[in-house]
Structure formats: C-alpha cells, structure tokens
Amino acid sequence: MKDIYILGVESSCDETSLSIVKNGCEEIKTVVLSQIDIHKQYGGVVPEIASRYHVQNITLILEELFLDININISDINAIAVTYGPGLNGCLLVGVEFAKVLSYILEKPLIGVNHIAGHIYAGGLDGKITYPAIALVISGGHTDLVYLKKAFSFEIIGSTLDDAVGECYDKVAKILGLEYPGGPLLDKLSLLGEDNYKLPIPLNDDSYNFSFSGLKSAVLNLVHNQKQRGNDVNKENLACSFQNVVITSLLSKTKKAINDFGVNTLIIAGGVSANTGIRKVFTDYTKNDKINLVIPKINHCTDNAAMIASAGYYQYLKNDFSDYTLNANPNLKLKKEDE
Ligand code: KG4
Ligand code: ZN
C-alpha cells in the first residue's frame, strides 16, 4: 500500500503544534511551541492571549516543520486538525489555518477530536489492539472509554467535578507551586513519604471519578496546620496526594478492564506523564498480562503528532470534513454507529 502522510494541526489550548506522521504511527517531525512561560504570570491560560500567540506562531512553525526533512508540502495526503474540545478562539486559529492549507494544496481536510488524538497518541509508541479501555487523564478530562473497535468511543465513566490535571494544578497552587503545577507536584511527591491521611474519592462501584473533594481536603489540612502554627511537609503531602489519586484511578480502571474483559489498556492525556501513575500502571499490567499502551512523555501533553495519528484512521475511513468545519469547544467522543 502507498504510504500516507498526514499533516496534523493542534492549537486547542496553549501549545501551537504541527506534525507530519506517516501511516498513522511513524512520526516524521513534530514542532511544538508552548506558551507556558507567557501564561505562568497569570496563574493559568488566558484564552485571548493564547489565541493571539497561536496566530503569530502557526505560520512560523510551518516553515520550521519542513526544514531538514525529505518531504515536501505537496507530498502530504491530508490535513488533520483539532476542532474541539478546547478554547474556542484557540481552536479557530488551527481550524482556519488547516482550511487554508487544504484549499491551497487541494488536499482533504479531517476534523479530529482532541481526546481521540490523545488516545491515538499511544499508537505512535505502541500497538493498540481491540477491544480496549482508555483512561483519559488531562487538564480538562478524566474519562474511562471503552473502544470495542477502532475509533468507536463509549464513555463509561467520567469525573463528576474537577479533572485530575485540574486537581493537580489546584493542589500545586495551594502548596505554592507555579502553573502548571502538575509536573512540579509529581517531582515533589518523589521526595516525600505517604504519611498524611486523605480520603479516597468516590470509593464506590461506579466507573466515575471525583477530585474536587480531594482538593478541598488538602486545602483544609493546610489551613488547619497553619492555624495550629505548624508547617506542612510539602513533599509528604504531595506524596500522599499522588497516592490517593493513583489509588482512585487504578481501582476504577481495573474494574473496567475486568468487567469489559479487555486485554489492552491505553493511558492518554497530559497527566499520563506522571511518574507515579506510569510506574503503578506498568506494574499492574505486567502482573495481569495486559497490553499497556502509554505514550512516551513528549506525546502525553498536547502535540500535533497525536492529531495526525488519529487523522490517519479517519483518512482510511474517508471521514473527511468540508469547509464548514468549525471550532466546537464542547465536542464529545462518539461511538462509531451513532
Ligand atoms: O493533555 P494536556 O496537555 O492538556 C489538556 O488537554 O488538558 O494536559 C495538561 C495537564 C495539566 O493539568 C498538567 O498539570 C498535567 O496535565 N500534567 C501532569 C504532569 N504533566 C502534565 N500532572 C501530573 N503529573 C505530571 N507529570
Ligand atoms: Zn490535551
């Protein structure tokens, strides 16, 4: 079969990224321009500022993308772009950019769901087989997804309140860490001991999660200690927090894997970069002989390679978009037959 090259475009939040992926799994080149240093000073992403930087950066990285590779822009078979979920203004920049490229190059346009992109990031570094369960853990999502077959997504559980990445960032803020605190809290937890007692959230039989109570428990603990004139040990609190998060994610995921009788677990989204989560899930899947598909660190957080990878499977199904494609900040994953 002829090789298929997909150009991926990602701009849903604060990373502007372009990538070329061959046959859905072979990454030719990816450029990611992060705006973290700009948004740090505000303690979070400012949507209007993020959109403006996407406009400024996207054409610059297009030039960089084709430097030092043996592929011409005319070799590209299709343009795949994130059109949701995400920040409206940010998504619009990527969508309009992709439409222009598609029109000029006379190549098809493929609208990709950002979460499907995270799930298919695993395909860049491992082999996805079906049926599978995907645990999606990012700044905006915490979902358990059942994939009966390729590109058929059934959400079987979700967070009832905060996403796990959001909880990491909020707890990090309580501990005085910079935005985004998730990676810093992860590092801190490796230096501590699990000796603060925190409640395991939504410890029930459902596939759902809840993280806002855990965040409040950390906040109350810090306040109580302060009132008593005690310092909290940040390393130990980070370690205890991370262990509770892992316990919750692991128990719900194990239940889904057993109930649905699947043999492949995909872990996806920015929080899958977490050291503790990677270790515990690697141990569990090794023991239970489950095929763990987890992206390499650079494919965990937002990047366009994952969008190009997901776009490839849509290309194979002739799932193309026309120029009415628009940003959809609340786009949901779908089961194929819907
Ligand atoms: O997937 P992502 O790049 O953006 C969204 O689509 O949301 O995820 C970003 C989230 C942030 O909340 C960030 O703090 C969290 O992923 N994150 C981590 C780690 N690396 C990134 N959380 C915990 N441990 C990490 N090592
Ligand atoms: Zn993401």
Tab-separated table of C-alpha atoms and ligand atoms in Angstrom:
chain	number	residue	atom	x	y	z
A	1	MET	CA	0.000	0.000	0.000
A	2	LYS	CA	1.128	3.534	-0.746
A	3	ASP	CA	2.485	5.492	2.234
A	4	ILE	CA	0.096	8.067	3.662
A	5	TYR	CA	1.444	11.305	5.124
A	6	ILE	CA	-0.873	13.314	7.362
A	7	LEU	CA	-0.097	16.851	8.481
A	8	GLY	CA	-1.518	17.399	11.984
A	9	VAL	CA	-2.516	20.775	13.430
A	10	GLU	CA	-3.094	21.351	17.173
A	11	SER	CA	-3.971	24.670	18.862
A	12	SER	CA	-6.735	23.802	21.357
A	13	CYS	CA	-5.101	25.342	24.435
A	14	ASP	CA	-1.641	26.834	24.959
A	15	GLU	CA	0.508	24.727	22.637
A	16	THR	CA	0.800	25.518	18.935
A	17	SER	CA	1.917	22.379	17.156
A	18	LEU	CA	2.326	20.935	13.659
A	19	SER	CA	3.460	17.433	12.780
A	20	ILE	CA	3.874	15.021	9.890
A	21	VAL	CA	3.095	11.358	10.595
A	22	LYS	CA	3.497	8.507	8.116
A	23	ASN	CA	0.913	5.694	8.110
A	24	GLY	CA	-0.509	6.740	11.487
A	25	CYS	CA	2.451	5.578	13.533
A	26	GLU	CA	5.757	6.844	12.144
A	27	GLU	CA	6.473	10.369	13.314
A	28	ILE	CA	8.489	12.233	10.692
A	29	LYS	CA	8.748	15.554	12.512
A	30	THR	CA	6.814	17.491	15.137
A	31	VAL	CA	7.179	21.109	16.179
A	32	VAL	CA	5.570	22.268	19.453
A	33	LEU	CA	5.646	25.867	20.614
A	34	SER	CA	4.457	26.113	24.207
A	35	GLN	CA	3.107	29.329	25.721
A	36	ILE	CA	3.509	28.149	29.321
A	37	ASP	CA	6.034	30.877	30.168
A	38	ILE	CA	3.586	33.546	28.988
A	39	HIS	CA	0.585	32.227	30.949
A	40	LYS	CA	2.592	31.387	34.089
A	41	GLN	CA	2.448	35.001	35.268
A	42	TYR	CA	-1.397	34.857	35.267
A	43	GLY	CA	-1.561	31.502	37.086
A	44	GLY	CA	-3.424	29.854	34.186
A	45	VAL	CA	-4.151	30.074	30.464
A	46	VAL	CA	-5.682	33.397	29.342
A	47	PRO	CA	-7.748	32.422	26.255
A	48	GLU	CA	-7.472	35.730	24.327
A	49	ILE	CA	-3.710	35.885	24.802
A	50	ALA	CA	-3.374	32.227	23.794
A	51	SER	CA	-5.332	32.783	20.539
A	52	ARG	CA	-3.172	35.778	19.634
A	53	TYR	CA	0.035	33.780	20.092
A	54	HIS	CA	-1.355	30.895	18.035
A	55	VAL	CA	-1.945	33.332	15.137
A	56	GLN	CA	1.586	34.660	15.484
A	57	ASN	CA	3.265	31.255	15.828
A	58	ILE	CA	1.451	28.902	13.487
A	59	THR	CA	2.943	30.143	10.197
A	60	LEU	CA	6.416	30.336	11.765
A	61	ILE	CA	6.318	26.692	12.790
A	62	LEU	CA	5.015	25.661	9.358
A	63	GLU	CA	8.288	26.948	7.908
A	64	GLU	CA	10.272	25.141	10.588
A	65	LEU	CA	8.350	21.888	10.046
A	66	PHE	CA	9.610	21.429	6.503
A	67	LEU	CA	13.232	22.327	7.304
A	68	ASP	CA	15.723	19.420	7.202
A	69	ILE	CA	13.250	16.707	6.143
A	70	ASN	CA	12.928	14.879	2.836
A	71	ILE	CA	9.236	15.567	2.450
A	72	ASN	CA	7.665	18.413	0.526
A	73	ILE	CA	4.407	20.019	1.436
A	74	SER	CA	2.986	18.606	-1.832
A	75	ASP	CA	3.670	15.040	-0.545
A	76	ILE	CA	1.083	15.471	2.215
A	77	ASN	CA	-2.084	13.403	1.664
A	78	ALA	CA	-4.411	15.249	4.076
A	79	ILE	CA	-4.555	17.925	6.775
A	80	ALA	CA	-5.920	16.810	10.177
A	81	VAL	CA	-6.881	19.469	12.694
A	82	THR	CA	-8.228	19.546	16.257
A	83	TYR	CA	-11.663	21.212	16.146
A	84	GLY	CA	-12.687	20.505	19.768
A	85	PRO	CA	-12.879	20.255	22.709
A	86	GLY	CA	-10.776	23.217	23.784
A	87	LEU	CA	-10.780	27.010	23.913
A	88	ASN	CA	-12.930	28.446	21.126
A	89	GLY	CA	-10.591	31.204	19.915
A	90	CYS	CA	-7.590	28.885	20.050
A	91	LEU	CA	-9.351	26.105	18.127
A	92	LEU	CA	-10.480	28.612	15.480
A	93	VAL	CA	-6.886	29.543	14.651
A	94	GLY	CA	-5.961	25.920	13.904
A	95	VAL	CA	-9.193	25.199	12.028
A	96	GLU	CA	-8.914	28.241	9.742
A	97	PHE	CA	-5.208	27.577	9.152
A	98	ALA	CA	-5.947	23.958	8.207
A	99	LYS	CA	-8.761	25.009	5.860
A	100	VAL	CA	-6.451	27.428	4.031
A	101	LEU	CA	-3.735	24.748	3.682
A	102	SER	CA	-6.281	22.206	2.482
A	103	TYR	CA	-7.655	24.669	-0.114
A	104	ILE	CA	-4.267	25.785	-1.401
A	105	LEU	CA	-2.780	22.271	-1.544
A	106	GLU	CA	-6.045	20.717	-2.797
A	107	LYS	CA	-5.787	18.020	-0.113
A	108	PRO	CA	-8.628	16.737	2.060
A	109	LEU	CA	-9.409	18.219	5.465
A	110	ILE	CA	-10.001	15.989	8.508
A	111	GLY	CA	-11.564	17.338	11.723
A	112	VAL	CA	-10.174	15.479	14.752
A	113	ASN	CA	-11.497	15.301	18.321
A	114	HIS	CA	-8.655	16.324	20.672
A	115	ILE	CA	-9.424	13.443	23.064
A	116	ALA	CA	-9.352	10.914	20.208
A	117	GLY	CA	-5.951	12.443	19.436
A	118	HIS	CA	-4.748	11.803	22.998
A	119	ILE	CA	-5.991	8.198	22.789
A	120	TYR	CA	-4.264	7.591	19.444
A	121	ALA	CA	-1.003	9.157	20.709
A	122	GLY	CA	-0.463	5.675	22.170
A	123	GLY	CA	-0.334	4.299	18.624
A	124	LEU	CA	2.837	6.330	17.985
A	125	ASP	CA	4.705	4.381	20.666
A	126	GLY	CA	2.859	1.062	20.998
A	127	LYS	CA	0.313	-1.198	19.370
A	128	ILE	CA	-3.368	-0.593	20.055
A	129	THR	CA	-5.478	-3.750	19.826
A	130	TYR	CA	-9.234	-4.037	20.366
A	131	PRO	CA	-11.327	-4.174	22.406
A	132	ALA	CA	-9.555	-1.703	24.680
A	133	ILE	CA	-10.156	0.553	27.652
A	134	ALA	CA	-8.674	4.046	27.535
A	135	LEU	CA	-8.061	6.043	30.692
A	136	VAL	CA	-8.023	9.689	29.584
A	137	ILE	CA	-6.398	11.933	32.178
A	138	SER	CA	-5.749	15.542	31.189
A	139	GLY	CA	-6.235	19.098	32.360
A	140	GLY	CA	-9.842	19.098	31.132
A	141	HIS	CA	-10.862	15.425	31.150
A	142	THR	CA	-10.917	12.320	33.302
A	143	ASP	CA	-12.747	9.595	31.409
A	144	LEU	CA	-12.829	5.828	31.104
A	145	VAL	CA	-13.563	4.987	27.478
A	146	TYR	CA	-14.438	1.578	26.010
A	147	LEU	CA	-13.248	1.032	22.433
A	148	LYS	CA	-14.999	-2.033	21.038
A	149	LYS	CA	-13.210	-1.416	17.744
A	150	ALA	CA	-11.029	1.279	16.187
A	151	PHE	CA	-12.457	4.764	16.523
A	152	SER	CA	-15.589	3.726	18.391
A	153	PHE	CA	-15.604	5.526	21.724
A	154	GLU	CA	-18.052	4.706	24.517
A	155	ILE	CA	-17.569	6.824	27.622
A	156	ILE	CA	-18.331	4.512	30.551
A	157	GLY	CA	-17.182	6.821	33.340
A	158	SER	CA	-16.129	10.426	33.900
A	159	THR	CA	-15.249	12.839	36.626
A	160	LEU	CA	-18.288	14.304	38.326
A	161	ASP	CA	-16.438	17.567	39.013
A	162	ASP	CA	-12.758	18.503	38.528
A	163	ALA	CA	-10.497	16.761	36.015
A	164	VAL	CA	-7.456	15.079	37.514
A	165	GLY	CA	-4.978	17.517	35.860
A	166	GLU	CA	-7.050	20.452	37.107
A	167	CYS	CA	-6.894	18.965	40.625
A	168	TYR	CA	-3.104	18.566	40.354
A	169	ASP	CA	-2.772	22.207	39.269
A	170	LYS	CA	-5.061	23.477	42.070
A	171	VAL	CA	-3.341	21.429	44.780
A	172	ALA	CA	0.033	22.591	43.452
A	173	LYS	CA	-1.184	26.183	43.800
A	174	ILE	CA	-2.221	25.510	47.424
A	175	LEU	CA	1.341	24.283	48.017
A	176	GLY	CA	2.726	27.462	46.415
A	177	LEU	CA	3.995	25.875	43.187
A	178	GLU	CA	3.950	27.634	39.807
A	179	TYR	CA	1.451	26.960	36.992
A	180	PRO	CA	1.091	24.342	35.634
A	181	GLY	CA	1.820	22.634	38.919
A	182	GLY	CA	1.115	19.020	37.883
A	183	PRO	CA	4.676	18.169	36.804
A	184	LEU	CA	6.183	20.039	39.814
A	185	LEU	CA	3.874	18.275	42.270
A	186	ASP	CA	4.850	14.969	40.662
A	187	LYS	CA	8.561	15.730	41.235
A	188	LEU	CA	7.910	16.835	44.820
A	189	SER	CA	5.971	13.663	45.604
A	190	LEU	CA	9.028	11.546	44.764
A	191	LEU	CA	10.896	13.185	47.655
A	192	GLY	CA	8.222	12.544	50.294
A	193	GLU	CA	6.547	9.850	52.348
A	194	ASP	CA	2.876	8.939	52.315
A	195	ASN	CA	2.002	9.970	55.884
A	196	TYR	CA	-0.920	12.398	55.547
A	197	LYS	CA	-4.354	10.804	55.637
A	198	LEU	CA	-6.521	11.964	52.731
A	199	PRO	CA	-9.895	10.494	51.685
A	200	ILE	CA	-10.103	8.235	48.623
A	201	PRO	CA	-12.720	9.993	46.500
A	202	LEU	CA	-15.852	8.250	45.203
A	203	ASN	CA	-14.686	4.903	46.507
A	204	ASP	CA	-17.677	3.054	45.038
A	205	ASP	CA	-18.637	0.549	42.340
A	206	SER	CA	-19.119	3.089	39.529
A	207	TYR	CA	-16.611	3.975	36.808
A	208	ASN	CA	-16.863	7.652	37.763
A	209	PHE	CA	-14.299	9.844	39.465
A	210	SER	CA	-14.415	12.916	41.691
A	211	PHE	CA	-11.480	15.140	42.555
A	212	SER	CA	-12.875	18.368	43.977
A	213	GLY	CA	-13.341	16.846	47.468
A	214	LEU	CA	-9.719	15.715	47.489
A	215	LYS	CA	-8.591	19.243	46.599
A	216	SER	CA	-10.737	20.644	49.459
A	217	ALA	CA	-9.296	18.035	51.838
A	218	VAL	CA	-5.763	19.247	51.012
A	219	LEU	CA	-6.845	22.883	51.437
A	220	ASN	CA	-8.454	22.156	54.842
A	221	LEU	CA	-5.426	20.204	56.015
A	222	VAL	CA	-3.080	23.084	55.087
A	223	HIS	CA	-5.370	25.639	56.832
A	224	ASN	CA	-5.675	23.532	59.984
A	225	GLN	CA	-1.939	23.060	60.217
A	226	LYS	CA	-1.385	26.809	59.715
A	227	GLN	CA	-3.899	27.674	62.446
A	228	ARG	CA	-2.019	25.412	64.827
A	229	GLY	CA	1.205	27.155	63.872
A	230	ASN	CA	2.581	24.027	62.149
A	231	ASP	CA	4.294	23.861	58.785
A	232	VAL	CA	3.079	21.251	56.343
A	233	ASN	CA	5.693	18.990	54.872
A	234	LYS	CA	5.095	19.702	51.183
A	235	GLU	CA	6.950	16.642	49.930
A	236	ASN	CA	4.958	14.316	52.190
A	237	LEU	CA	1.652	15.982	51.349
A	238	ALA	CA	2.458	15.757	47.612
A	239	CYS	CA	3.290	12.076	48.043
A	240	SER	CA	0.083	11.333	49.997
A	241	PHE	CA	-1.996	13.262	47.437
A	242	GLN	CA	-0.428	11.464	44.485
A	243	ASN	CA	-1.006	8.056	46.106
A	244	VAL	CA	-4.697	8.794	46.661
A	245	VAL	CA	-5.071	9.902	43.023
A	246	ILE	CA	-3.351	6.732	41.826
A	247	THR	CA	-5.479	4.517	44.093
A	248	SER	CA	-8.653	6.044	42.670
A	249	LEU	CA	-7.530	5.840	39.017
A	250	LEU	CA	-6.243	2.291	39.413
A	251	SER	CA	-9.282	0.816	41.170
A	252	LYS	CA	-11.786	2.207	38.630
A	253	THR	CA	-9.613	1.222	35.667
A	254	LYS	CA	-9.107	-2.320	36.991
A	255	LYS	CA	-12.847	-2.694	37.425
A	256	ALA	CA	-13.499	-1.524	33.843
A	257	ILE	CA	-10.866	-3.885	32.441
A	258	ASN	CA	-12.318	-6.848	34.316
A	259	ASP	CA	-15.981	-6.018	33.624
A	260	PHE	CA	-15.406	-5.443	29.890
A	261	GLY	CA	-12.953	-8.333	29.558
A	262	VAL	CA	-10.394	-6.344	27.582
A	263	ASN	CA	-6.710	-7.028	27.185
A	264	THR	CA	-5.462	-3.585	26.135
A	265	LEU	CA	-5.244	-0.512	28.344
A	266	ILE	CA	-4.459	2.857	26.776
A	267	ILE	CA	-3.463	5.691	29.099
A	268	ALA	CA	-3.806	9.096	27.489
A	269	GLY	CA	-3.596	12.828	28.195
A	270	GLY	CA	-1.141	15.183	29.878
A	271	VAL	CA	-1.355	13.512	33.299
A	272	SER	CA	-0.121	10.230	31.781
A	273	ALA	CA	3.332	11.866	32.002
A	274	ASN	CA	3.081	11.392	35.785
A	275	THR	CA	5.901	9.270	37.201
A	276	GLY	CA	3.840	7.548	39.886
A	277	ILE	CA	0.937	6.762	37.541
A	278	ARG	CA	3.301	5.323	34.903
A	279	LYS	CA	5.009	3.109	37.478
A	280	VAL	CA	1.903	1.750	39.186
A	281	PHE	CA	0.080	1.057	35.903
A	282	THR	CA	3.175	-0.560	34.389
A	283	ASP	CA	3.452	-2.911	37.394
A	284	TYR	CA	-0.253	-3.779	37.374
A	285	THR	CA	-0.417	-4.501	33.621
A	286	LYS	CA	2.781	-6.542	33.758
A	287	ASN	CA	1.381	-8.716	36.552
A	288	ASP	CA	-2.015	-9.148	34.894
A	289	LYS	CA	-0.528	-9.599	31.383
A	290	ILE	CA	-2.397	-6.639	29.951
A	291	ASN	CA	-1.089	-4.800	26.890
A	292	LEU	CA	-0.329	-1.309	28.237
A	293	VAL	CA	-0.248	1.392	25.574
A	294	ILE	CA	1.126	4.579	27.089
A	295	PRO	CA	2.672	7.413	25.070
A	296	LYS	CA	6.264	8.499	25.511
A	297	ILE	CA	6.480	11.659	27.633
A	298	ASN	CA	6.626	14.048	24.638
A	299	HIS	CA	3.396	12.517	23.279
A	300	CYS	CA	1.491	12.820	26.604
A	301	THR	CA	0.906	16.565	26.625
A	302	ASP	CA	-0.676	18.415	23.694
A	303	ASN	CA	1.065	17.837	20.365
A	304	ALA	CA	0.091	17.585	16.696
A	305	ALA	CA	1.593	14.113	16.127
A	306	MET	CA	-1.340	12.595	18.033
A	307	ILE	CA	-3.777	14.563	15.849
A	308	ALA	CA	-2.047	13.343	12.672
A	309	SER	CA	-2.138	9.776	14.031
A	310	ALA	CA	-5.881	9.904	14.783
A	311	GLY	CA	-6.409	11.681	11.428
A	312	TYR	CA	-4.816	8.752	9.613
A	313	TYR	CA	-7.523	6.336	10.852
A	314	GLN	CA	-10.198	8.820	9.782
A	315	TYR	CA	-8.451	9.090	6.385
A	316	LEU	CA	-8.724	5.312	5.969
A	317	LYS	CA	-12.459	5.559	6.656
A	318	ASN	CA	-12.912	8.522	4.261
A	319	ASP	CA	-14.061	10.550	7.252
A	320	PHE	CA	-13.327	13.972	5.733
A	321	SER	CA	-14.661	17.421	6.596
A	322	ASP	CA	-15.776	20.202	4.295
A	323	TYR	CA	-15.033	23.905	4.690
A	324	THR	CA	-17.991	24.417	7.023
A	325	LEU	CA	-15.849	22.738	9.725
A	326	ASN	CA	-15.967	24.965	12.799
A	327	ALA	CA	-14.450	25.011	16.261
A	328	ASN	CA	-16.568	23.089	18.778
A	329	PRO	CA	-15.334	23.805	22.332
A	330	ASN	CA	-17.630	21.108	23.797
A	331	LEU	CA	-17.110	18.377	21.210
A	332	LYS	CA	-17.836	14.882	22.583
A	333	LEU	CA	-16.389	11.492	21.668
A	334	LYS	CA	-18.796	9.231	19.784
A	335	LYS	CA	-19.497	5.552	19.322
A	336	GLU	CA	-18.970	4.675	15.672
A	337	ASP	CA	-22.531	3.592	14.967
A	338	GLU	CA	-24.018	6.842	16.284
B	1	KG4	O1	-3.434	16.924	27.900
B	1	KG4	P1	-2.874	18.221	28.377
B	1	KG4	O2	-1.542	18.669	27.814
B	1	KG4	O3	-3.871	19.376	28.109
B	1	KG4	C1	-5.253	19.163	28.132
B	1	KG4	O4	-5.793	18.699	27.090
B	1	KG4	O5	-5.823	19.396	29.230
B	1	KG4	O6	-2.797	18.102	29.966
B	1	KG4	C2	-2.312	19.158	30.761
B	1	KG4	C3	-2.460	18.739	32.220
B	1	KG4	C4	-2.143	19.872	33.191
B	1	KG4	O7	-3.156	19.904	34.165
B	1	KG4	C5	-0.794	19.451	33.779
B	1	KG4	O8	-0.589	19.919	35.085
B	1	KG4	C6	-0.948	17.941	33.768
B	1	KG4	O9	-1.548	17.669	32.514
B	1	KG4	N1	0.355	17.252	33.857
B	1	KG4	C7	0.722	16.480	34.916
B	1	KG4	C8	2.038	16.028	34.650
B	1	KG4	N2	2.425	16.535	33.438
B	1	KG4	C9	1.382	17.271	32.965
B	1	KG4	N3	0.050	16.137	36.022
B	1	KG4	C10	0.685	15.332	36.909
B	1	KG4	N4	1.936	14.865	36.737
B	1	KG4	C11	2.639	15.182	35.636
B	1	KG4	N5	3.896	14.725	35.470
B	2	ZN	ZN	-4.855	17.719	25.721
